[in-house]
Short mmCIF file of C-alpha atoms in Angstrom, two decimals:
data_model
loop_
_atom_site.label_atom_id
_atom_site.label_comp_id
_atom_site.label_asym_id
_atom_site.label_seq_id
_atom_site.Cartn_x
_atom_site.Cartn_y
_atom_site.Cartn_z
CA MET V 1 2.94 5.15 -24.32
CA LEU V 2 2.44 8.18 -22.10
CA MET V 3 0.39 11.00 -23.59
CA LEU V 4 -0.54 14.42 -22.18
CA ASN V 5 -3.73 16.22 -23.03
CA LYS V 6 -2.60 19.79 -23.61
CA THR V 7 -6.04 21.30 -23.02
CA ASP V 8 -6.63 20.09 -19.50
CA MET V 9 -3.12 18.81 -18.64
CA THR V 10 -4.46 15.41 -17.61
CA PRO V 11 -2.00 12.55 -18.19
CA ALA V 12 -3.19 9.37 -19.86
CA SER V 13 -1.27 7.34 -17.28
CA PHE V 14 1.16 7.44 -14.39
CA ILE V 15 4.26 5.44 -13.53
CA LEU V 16 4.27 3.76 -10.12
CA ASN V 17 7.93 3.66 -9.14
CA GLY V 18 7.68 1.01 -6.42
CA VAL V 19 9.87 1.59 -3.37
CA PRO V 20 12.19 4.52 -4.21
CA GLY V 21 15.84 3.87 -3.38
CA LEU V 22 15.33 0.11 -3.14
CA GLU V 23 14.74 -0.68 -6.81
CA ASP V 24 17.56 -3.26 -6.81
CA THR V 25 15.91 -5.19 -3.99
CA HIS V 26 12.35 -5.17 -5.34
CA LYS V 27 12.39 -8.93 -5.93
CA TRP V 28 13.51 -9.59 -2.37
CA ILE V 29 10.84 -7.24 -1.02
CA SER V 30 8.24 -9.08 -3.09
CA PHE V 31 8.69 -12.39 -1.23
CA PRO V 32 7.32 -11.26 2.18
CA PHE V 33 4.64 -9.21 0.40
CA CYS V 34 3.53 -12.22 -1.64
CA SER V 35 3.65 -14.58 1.34
CA MET V 36 1.58 -12.23 3.49
CA TYR V 37 -0.92 -11.73 0.65
CA VAL V 38 -1.39 -15.49 0.25
CA VAL V 39 -1.94 -15.86 4.01
CA ALA V 40 -4.43 -12.96 3.90
CA ILE V 41 -6.43 -14.46 1.01
CA VAL V 42 -6.49 -18.01 2.43
CA GLY V 43 -7.13 -16.88 6.01
CA ASN V 44 -9.94 -14.44 5.28
CA CYS V 45 -11.63 -16.76 2.77
CA GLY V 46 -11.40 -19.51 5.38
CA LEU V 47 -13.00 -17.29 8.02
CA LEU V 48 -15.81 -16.35 5.65
CA TYR V 49 -16.41 -20.02 4.86
CA LEU V 50 -16.58 -20.93 8.55
CA ILE V 51 -18.91 -18.06 9.44
CA CYS V 52 -21.17 -18.83 6.48
CA TYR V 53 -21.52 -22.60 6.99
CA GLU V 54 -21.10 -23.10 10.76
CA ASP V 55 -24.39 -22.55 12.60
CA SER V 56 -22.54 -22.02 15.88
CA LEU V 57 -20.90 -18.89 14.38
CA HIS V 58 -24.16 -17.24 13.34
CA LYS V 59 -23.84 -14.58 16.03
CA PRO V 60 -23.31 -10.78 15.93
CA MET V 61 -19.61 -10.98 16.84
CA TYR V 62 -18.89 -13.27 13.89
CA TYR V 63 -21.06 -11.28 11.47
CA PHE V 64 -18.89 -8.25 12.25
CA LEU V 65 -15.82 -10.45 11.80
CA ALA V 66 -17.16 -11.46 8.37
CA MET V 67 -17.45 -7.76 7.47
CA LEU V 68 -13.86 -7.27 8.60
CA SER V 69 -12.67 -10.21 6.47
CA LEU V 70 -14.49 -8.92 3.37
CA THR V 71 -13.02 -5.47 3.93
CA ASP V 72 -9.53 -6.93 4.37
CA LEU V 73 -9.81 -8.93 1.16
CA VAL V 74 -10.77 -5.89 -0.90
CA MET V 75 -8.25 -3.64 0.82
CA CYS V 76 -5.18 -5.78 0.19
CA SER V 77 -6.33 -6.93 -3.26
CA SER V 78 -6.61 -3.29 -4.36
CA THR V 79 -2.85 -2.80 -3.98
CA ILE V 80 -0.73 -5.94 -3.61
CA PRO V 81 -1.30 -7.54 -7.06
CA LYS V 82 -0.19 -4.29 -8.74
CA ALA V 83 2.77 -3.99 -6.36
CA LEU V 84 3.86 -7.55 -7.24
CA CYS V 85 3.58 -6.72 -10.95
CA ILE V 86 5.92 -3.79 -10.33
CA PHE V 87 8.39 -5.90 -8.33
CA TRP V 88 8.40 -8.93 -10.64
CA PHE V 89 7.64 -7.72 -14.15
CA HIS V 90 8.39 -3.95 -14.01
CA LEU V 91 4.78 -3.26 -15.08
CA LYS V 92 4.77 0.22 -13.58
CA GLU V 93 2.30 2.02 -15.79
CA ILE V 94 -1.23 2.62 -14.55
CA GLY V 95 -3.96 4.48 -16.42
CA PHE V 96 -5.18 7.78 -15.02
CA HIS V 97 -8.75 6.59 -14.42
CA GLU V 98 -7.49 3.20 -13.19
CA CYS V 99 -5.37 5.15 -10.70
CA LEU V 100 -8.42 7.08 -9.48
CA ILE V 101 -10.40 3.84 -9.10
CA GLN V 102 -7.58 2.26 -7.09
CA MET V 103 -7.40 5.39 -4.92
CA PHE V 104 -11.15 5.21 -4.29
CA PHE V 105 -11.05 1.54 -3.25
CA ILE V 106 -8.00 1.97 -1.02
CA HIS V 107 -9.35 4.94 0.94
CA THR V 108 -12.95 3.68 1.06
CA PHE V 109 -12.01 0.30 2.49
CA THR V 110 -9.39 1.60 4.91
CA GLY V 111 -12.20 3.77 6.24
CA MET V 112 -14.47 0.71 6.26
CA GLU V 113 -11.80 -1.23 8.20
CA SER V 114 -11.71 1.47 10.86
CA GLY V 115 -15.51 1.59 11.00
CA VAL V 116 -15.89 -2.18 11.40
CA LEU V 117 -13.33 -2.19 14.24
CA MET V 118 -15.44 0.50 15.89
CA LEU V 119 -18.60 -1.59 15.45
CA MET V 120 -16.81 -4.60 16.94
CA ALA V 121 -15.83 -2.50 19.96
CA LEU V 122 -19.47 -1.50 20.42
CA ASP V 123 -20.44 -5.17 20.07
CA ARG V 124 -18.09 -6.10 22.92
CA TYR V 125 -19.43 -3.19 24.96
CA VAL V 126 -23.04 -4.43 24.67
CA ALA V 127 -22.00 -8.07 25.22
CA ILE V 128 -20.11 -7.33 28.46
CA CYS V 129 -22.02 -4.39 29.93
CA TYR V 130 -25.55 -5.42 28.86
CA PRO V 131 -25.42 -9.20 28.34
CA LEU V 132 -29.18 -9.70 28.86
CA ARG V 133 -29.99 -7.21 26.08
CA TYR V 134 -27.30 -8.46 23.69
CA SER V 135 -29.45 -10.69 21.48
CA THR V 136 -32.34 -8.22 21.34
CA THR V 137 -30.14 -5.17 20.69
CA LEU V 138 -27.82 -6.57 18.02
CA THR V 139 -30.37 -8.22 15.74
CA ASN V 140 -29.54 -9.16 12.15
CA PRO V 141 -31.29 -6.06 10.68
CA VAL V 142 -29.39 -3.79 13.08
CA ILE V 143 -26.08 -5.42 12.13
CA ALA V 144 -26.85 -5.11 8.40
CA LYS V 145 -27.81 -1.43 8.77
CA ALA V 146 -24.68 -0.69 10.80
CA GLY V 147 -22.46 -2.34 8.18
CA LEU V 148 -24.22 -0.52 5.33
CA ALA V 149 -23.96 2.84 7.13
CA THR V 150 -20.22 2.28 7.69
CA PHE V 151 -19.70 1.44 4.02
CA LEU V 152 -21.75 4.41 2.77
CA ARG V 153 -19.89 6.74 5.13
CA GLY V 154 -16.63 5.75 3.46
CA VAL V 155 -18.06 5.99 -0.07
CA PHE V 156 -19.56 9.47 0.34
CA LEU V 157 -16.50 10.88 2.12
CA ILE V 158 -14.00 9.42 -0.37
CA ILE V 159 -15.80 10.24 -3.64
CA PRO V 160 -14.66 13.91 -3.42
CA PHE V 161 -11.03 12.68 -3.44
CA ALA V 162 -11.53 11.37 -6.96
CA PHE V 163 -13.21 14.56 -8.19
CA LEU V 164 -10.62 16.86 -6.57
CA THR V 165 -7.75 14.81 -7.99
CA LYS V 166 -9.26 14.40 -11.45
CA HIS V 167 -9.61 18.14 -12.03
CA LEU V 168 -6.08 19.08 -11.00
CA PRO V 169 -3.62 20.19 -13.72
CA TYR V 170 -0.61 17.85 -13.88
CA CYS V 171 2.69 19.31 -15.03
CA LYS V 172 5.25 18.00 -12.51
CA GLY V 173 5.80 14.73 -14.32
CA HIS V 174 4.00 11.44 -14.22
CA ILE V 175 6.14 9.34 -11.83
CA ILE V 176 4.53 8.45 -8.50
CA PRO V 177 7.15 7.35 -5.91
CA HIS V 178 4.86 4.68 -4.51
CA THR V 179 3.49 1.19 -5.17
CA TYR V 180 -0.11 2.42 -5.38
CA CYS V 181 -2.13 5.57 -6.07
CA ASP V 182 -2.35 7.31 -2.73
CA HIS V 183 -4.40 10.52 -2.76
CA MET V 184 -1.66 12.99 -1.81
CA SER V 185 1.06 11.14 -3.74
CA VAL V 186 -0.95 11.78 -6.91
CA ALA V 187 -1.96 15.33 -5.94
CA LYS V 188 1.69 16.31 -5.39
CA LEU V 189 2.31 15.82 -9.14
CA SER V 190 -0.03 18.71 -9.83
CA CYS V 191 1.14 22.25 -10.49
CA GLY V 192 -2.20 23.54 -9.20
CA ASN V 193 -3.26 24.44 -5.68
CA VAL V 194 -3.60 21.24 -3.65
CA LYS V 195 -4.39 22.96 -0.36
CA VAL V 196 -8.04 21.92 -0.65
CA ASN V 197 -6.94 18.30 -1.17
CA ALA V 198 -4.71 18.40 1.90
CA ILE V 199 -7.34 20.05 4.11
CA TYR V 200 -10.10 17.70 2.97
CA GLY V 201 -7.81 14.69 3.48
CA LEU V 202 -7.13 15.77 7.06
CA LEU V 203 -10.85 16.40 7.61
CA VAL V 204 -11.74 12.89 6.37
CA ALA V 205 -9.05 11.38 8.60
CA LEU V 206 -10.60 13.14 11.61
CA LEU V 207 -14.18 12.26 10.65
CA ILE V 208 -13.39 8.59 10.13
CA GLY V 209 -10.28 7.70 12.11
CA GLY V 210 -10.72 10.25 14.89
CA PHE V 211 -14.38 9.40 15.46
CA ASP V 212 -13.77 5.63 15.37
CA ILE V 213 -10.80 5.79 17.74
CA LEU V 214 -12.84 7.92 20.15
CA CYS V 215 -15.70 5.38 20.11
CA ILE V 216 -13.26 2.47 20.57
CA THR V 217 -11.52 4.25 23.47
CA VAL V 218 -14.78 5.09 25.23
CA SER V 219 -16.12 1.55 24.70
CA TYR V 220 -13.05 -0.12 26.16
CA THR V 221 -12.86 2.36 29.05
CA VAL V 222 -16.40 1.40 30.04
CA ILE V 223 -15.66 -2.29 29.41
CA LEU V 224 -12.56 -2.12 31.63
CA ARG V 225 -14.53 -0.53 34.46
CA ALA V 226 -17.26 -3.16 34.12
CA VAL V 227 -14.78 -6.05 34.09
CA VAL V 228 -12.80 -4.74 37.09
CA SER V 229 -16.05 -4.47 39.06
CA LEU V 230 -16.74 -8.20 38.61
CA SER V 231 -16.24 -10.09 41.85
CA SER V 232 -15.03 -13.35 40.33
CA ALA V 233 -11.50 -13.56 38.90
CA GLU V 234 -12.71 -16.27 36.53
CA ALA V 235 -15.46 -13.98 35.23
CA GLN V 236 -12.91 -11.20 34.75
CA GLN V 237 -10.60 -13.47 32.79
CA LYS V 238 -13.45 -14.73 30.60
CA ALA V 239 -14.60 -11.17 29.85
CA PHE V 240 -11.06 -10.07 28.99
CA SER V 241 -10.53 -13.11 26.76
CA THR V 242 -13.51 -12.16 24.57
CA CYS V 243 -11.79 -8.84 23.81
CA THR V 244 -8.23 -10.07 23.24
CA ALA V 245 -8.51 -10.83 19.52
CA HIS V 246 -10.27 -7.53 18.83
CA ILE V 247 -7.63 -5.54 20.72
CA CYS V 248 -4.92 -7.27 18.66
CA ALA V 249 -6.80 -6.37 15.46
CA ILE V 250 -6.93 -2.73 16.58
CA VAL V 251 -3.18 -2.70 17.26
CA PHE V 252 -2.33 -4.26 13.87
CA SER V 253 -4.62 -1.82 12.07
CA TYR V 254 -3.81 1.47 13.76
CA SER V 255 -0.07 1.09 14.54
CA PRO V 256 1.15 1.49 10.92
CA ALA V 257 -1.44 4.27 10.40
CA PHE V 258 -0.16 6.24 13.40
CA PHE V 259 3.45 5.71 12.32
CA SER V 260 2.71 7.05 8.82
CA PHE V 261 0.68 9.98 10.15
CA PHE V 262 3.26 11.19 12.66
CA SER V 263 6.38 10.37 10.62
CA HIS V 264 5.10 12.38 7.64
CA ARG V 265 4.51 15.39 9.87
CA PHE V 266 7.36 15.21 12.37
CA GLY V 267 9.99 12.90 10.85
CA GLY V 268 9.78 13.64 7.15
CA HIS V 269 13.45 14.65 6.85
CA THR V 270 14.93 11.92 9.05
CA ILE V 271 12.97 8.85 7.88
CA PRO V 272 13.84 7.72 4.32
CA PRO V 273 11.04 7.63 1.72
CA SER V 274 11.50 3.87 1.28
CA CYS V 275 10.50 3.38 4.94
CA HIS V 276 7.36 5.47 4.43
CA ILE V 277 6.38 3.38 1.39
CA ILE V 278 6.96 0.02 3.09
CA VAL V 279 4.97 1.06 6.17
CA ALA V 280 2.18 2.39 3.92
CA ASN V 281 1.99 -1.05 2.29
CA LEU V 282 2.05 -2.79 5.67
CA TYR V 283 -0.87 -0.59 6.70
CA LEU V 284 -2.90 -2.25 3.93
CA LEU V 285 -1.37 -5.73 4.21
CA LEU V 286 -0.64 -6.40 7.88
CA PRO V 287 -4.26 -6.32 9.21
CA PRO V 288 -5.61 -8.66 6.48
CA THR V 289 -2.73 -11.06 7.17
CA MET V 290 -2.86 -11.06 10.95
CA ASN V 291 -6.59 -10.76 11.68
CA PRO V 292 -7.49 -14.33 10.57
CA VAL V 293 -4.46 -15.71 12.43
CA VAL V 294 -5.28 -13.84 15.63
CA TYR V 295 -8.98 -14.72 15.58
CA GLY V 296 -8.17 -18.32 14.69
CA VAL V 297 -5.78 -18.64 17.64
CA LYS V 298 -7.56 -16.49 20.25
CA THR V 299 -11.20 -17.39 19.60
CA LYS V 300 -12.06 -20.82 20.98
CA GLN V 301 -15.23 -21.24 18.94
CA ILE V 302 -13.42 -20.65 15.62
CA ARG V 303 -10.58 -22.89 16.77
CA ASP V 304 -13.02 -25.68 17.61
CA CYS V 305 -14.73 -25.36 14.21
CA VAL V 306 -11.39 -25.62 12.39
CA ILE V 307 -10.37 -28.68 14.44
CA ARG V 308 -13.76 -30.29 13.83
CA ILE V 309 -13.51 -29.74 10.06
CA LEU V 310 -9.91 -30.98 9.89
CA SER V 311 -10.78 -34.06 11.92
CA GLY V 312 -13.83 -34.76 9.77
CA SER V 313 -16.23 -34.68 12.74
CA LYS V 314 -19.93 -34.18 12.02
CA ASP V 315 -20.62 -32.70 15.44
CA THR V 316 -22.08 -29.21 15.15
CA LYS V 317 -22.47 -28.50 18.82
CA SER V 318 -21.79 -24.89 19.73
CA HIS V 319 -18.83 -24.14 21.98
CA GLY V 320 -18.14 -21.11 24.17
CA ILE V 321 -15.46 -18.52 23.48
#
């Protein structure tokens, strides 16, 4: 039962309406969502298992990959189970504080995803441009501190979202046209001034996404120049191959984000809301689904470990990428 506190106009709960305009096809939409979620859970748990128990994968590149897998697991698990409950069982109600918690996890770990991709780009930069310093520069304490700093950056920048949203007066209803509690989707239900929310949201996007994309771009520009300067074609191909999986991960992560960002600002009246909602879900689901697949296919060392485990071999000899 929905209740409204008359003193502070804070609703006890919201209704997540799923994909607006496609309510009759929710069950059909749920099948690809569920399939991708299963692949994401199995794939990322499998990667974590390999990195944890295979000595040959105890290297900086794979520690960063483990961070990415953990981030992906939390990111998709914060939204997809609730979305499937909406699609399958019409369980659309979500408590106000539960909504804020979901919002915090979604935005914190999307920021963490971006930060880890940036760290992985820096890892490739050191590995290709300064190979002799690689093992001494990216030590385990440095990797742990970098991961912690990336996580804390997201936490401290996203916490204000929850406070700003919590103290808004809500009088425009309680139905959120979405499958999860996005910051601005919730704020738009308020009859108060949400300009601060919008400005702070844009500022956070620039501080996290803008900074990370700049670092990734600079890293790969320097990497490209270093690779092109190599005299051997074989050395060039080997250097490029170490970056292929990471470049794919960047594309899968940032493509839906860019689409959502630009379509909301320049195509809001021509692109139907249902398209916005589906792309917003793909932004949280596509990277966790595709990253394990891409790294499993493109990274020789992971591929060899999987084949060795499936074949029952006891050989633990390290293989190159």
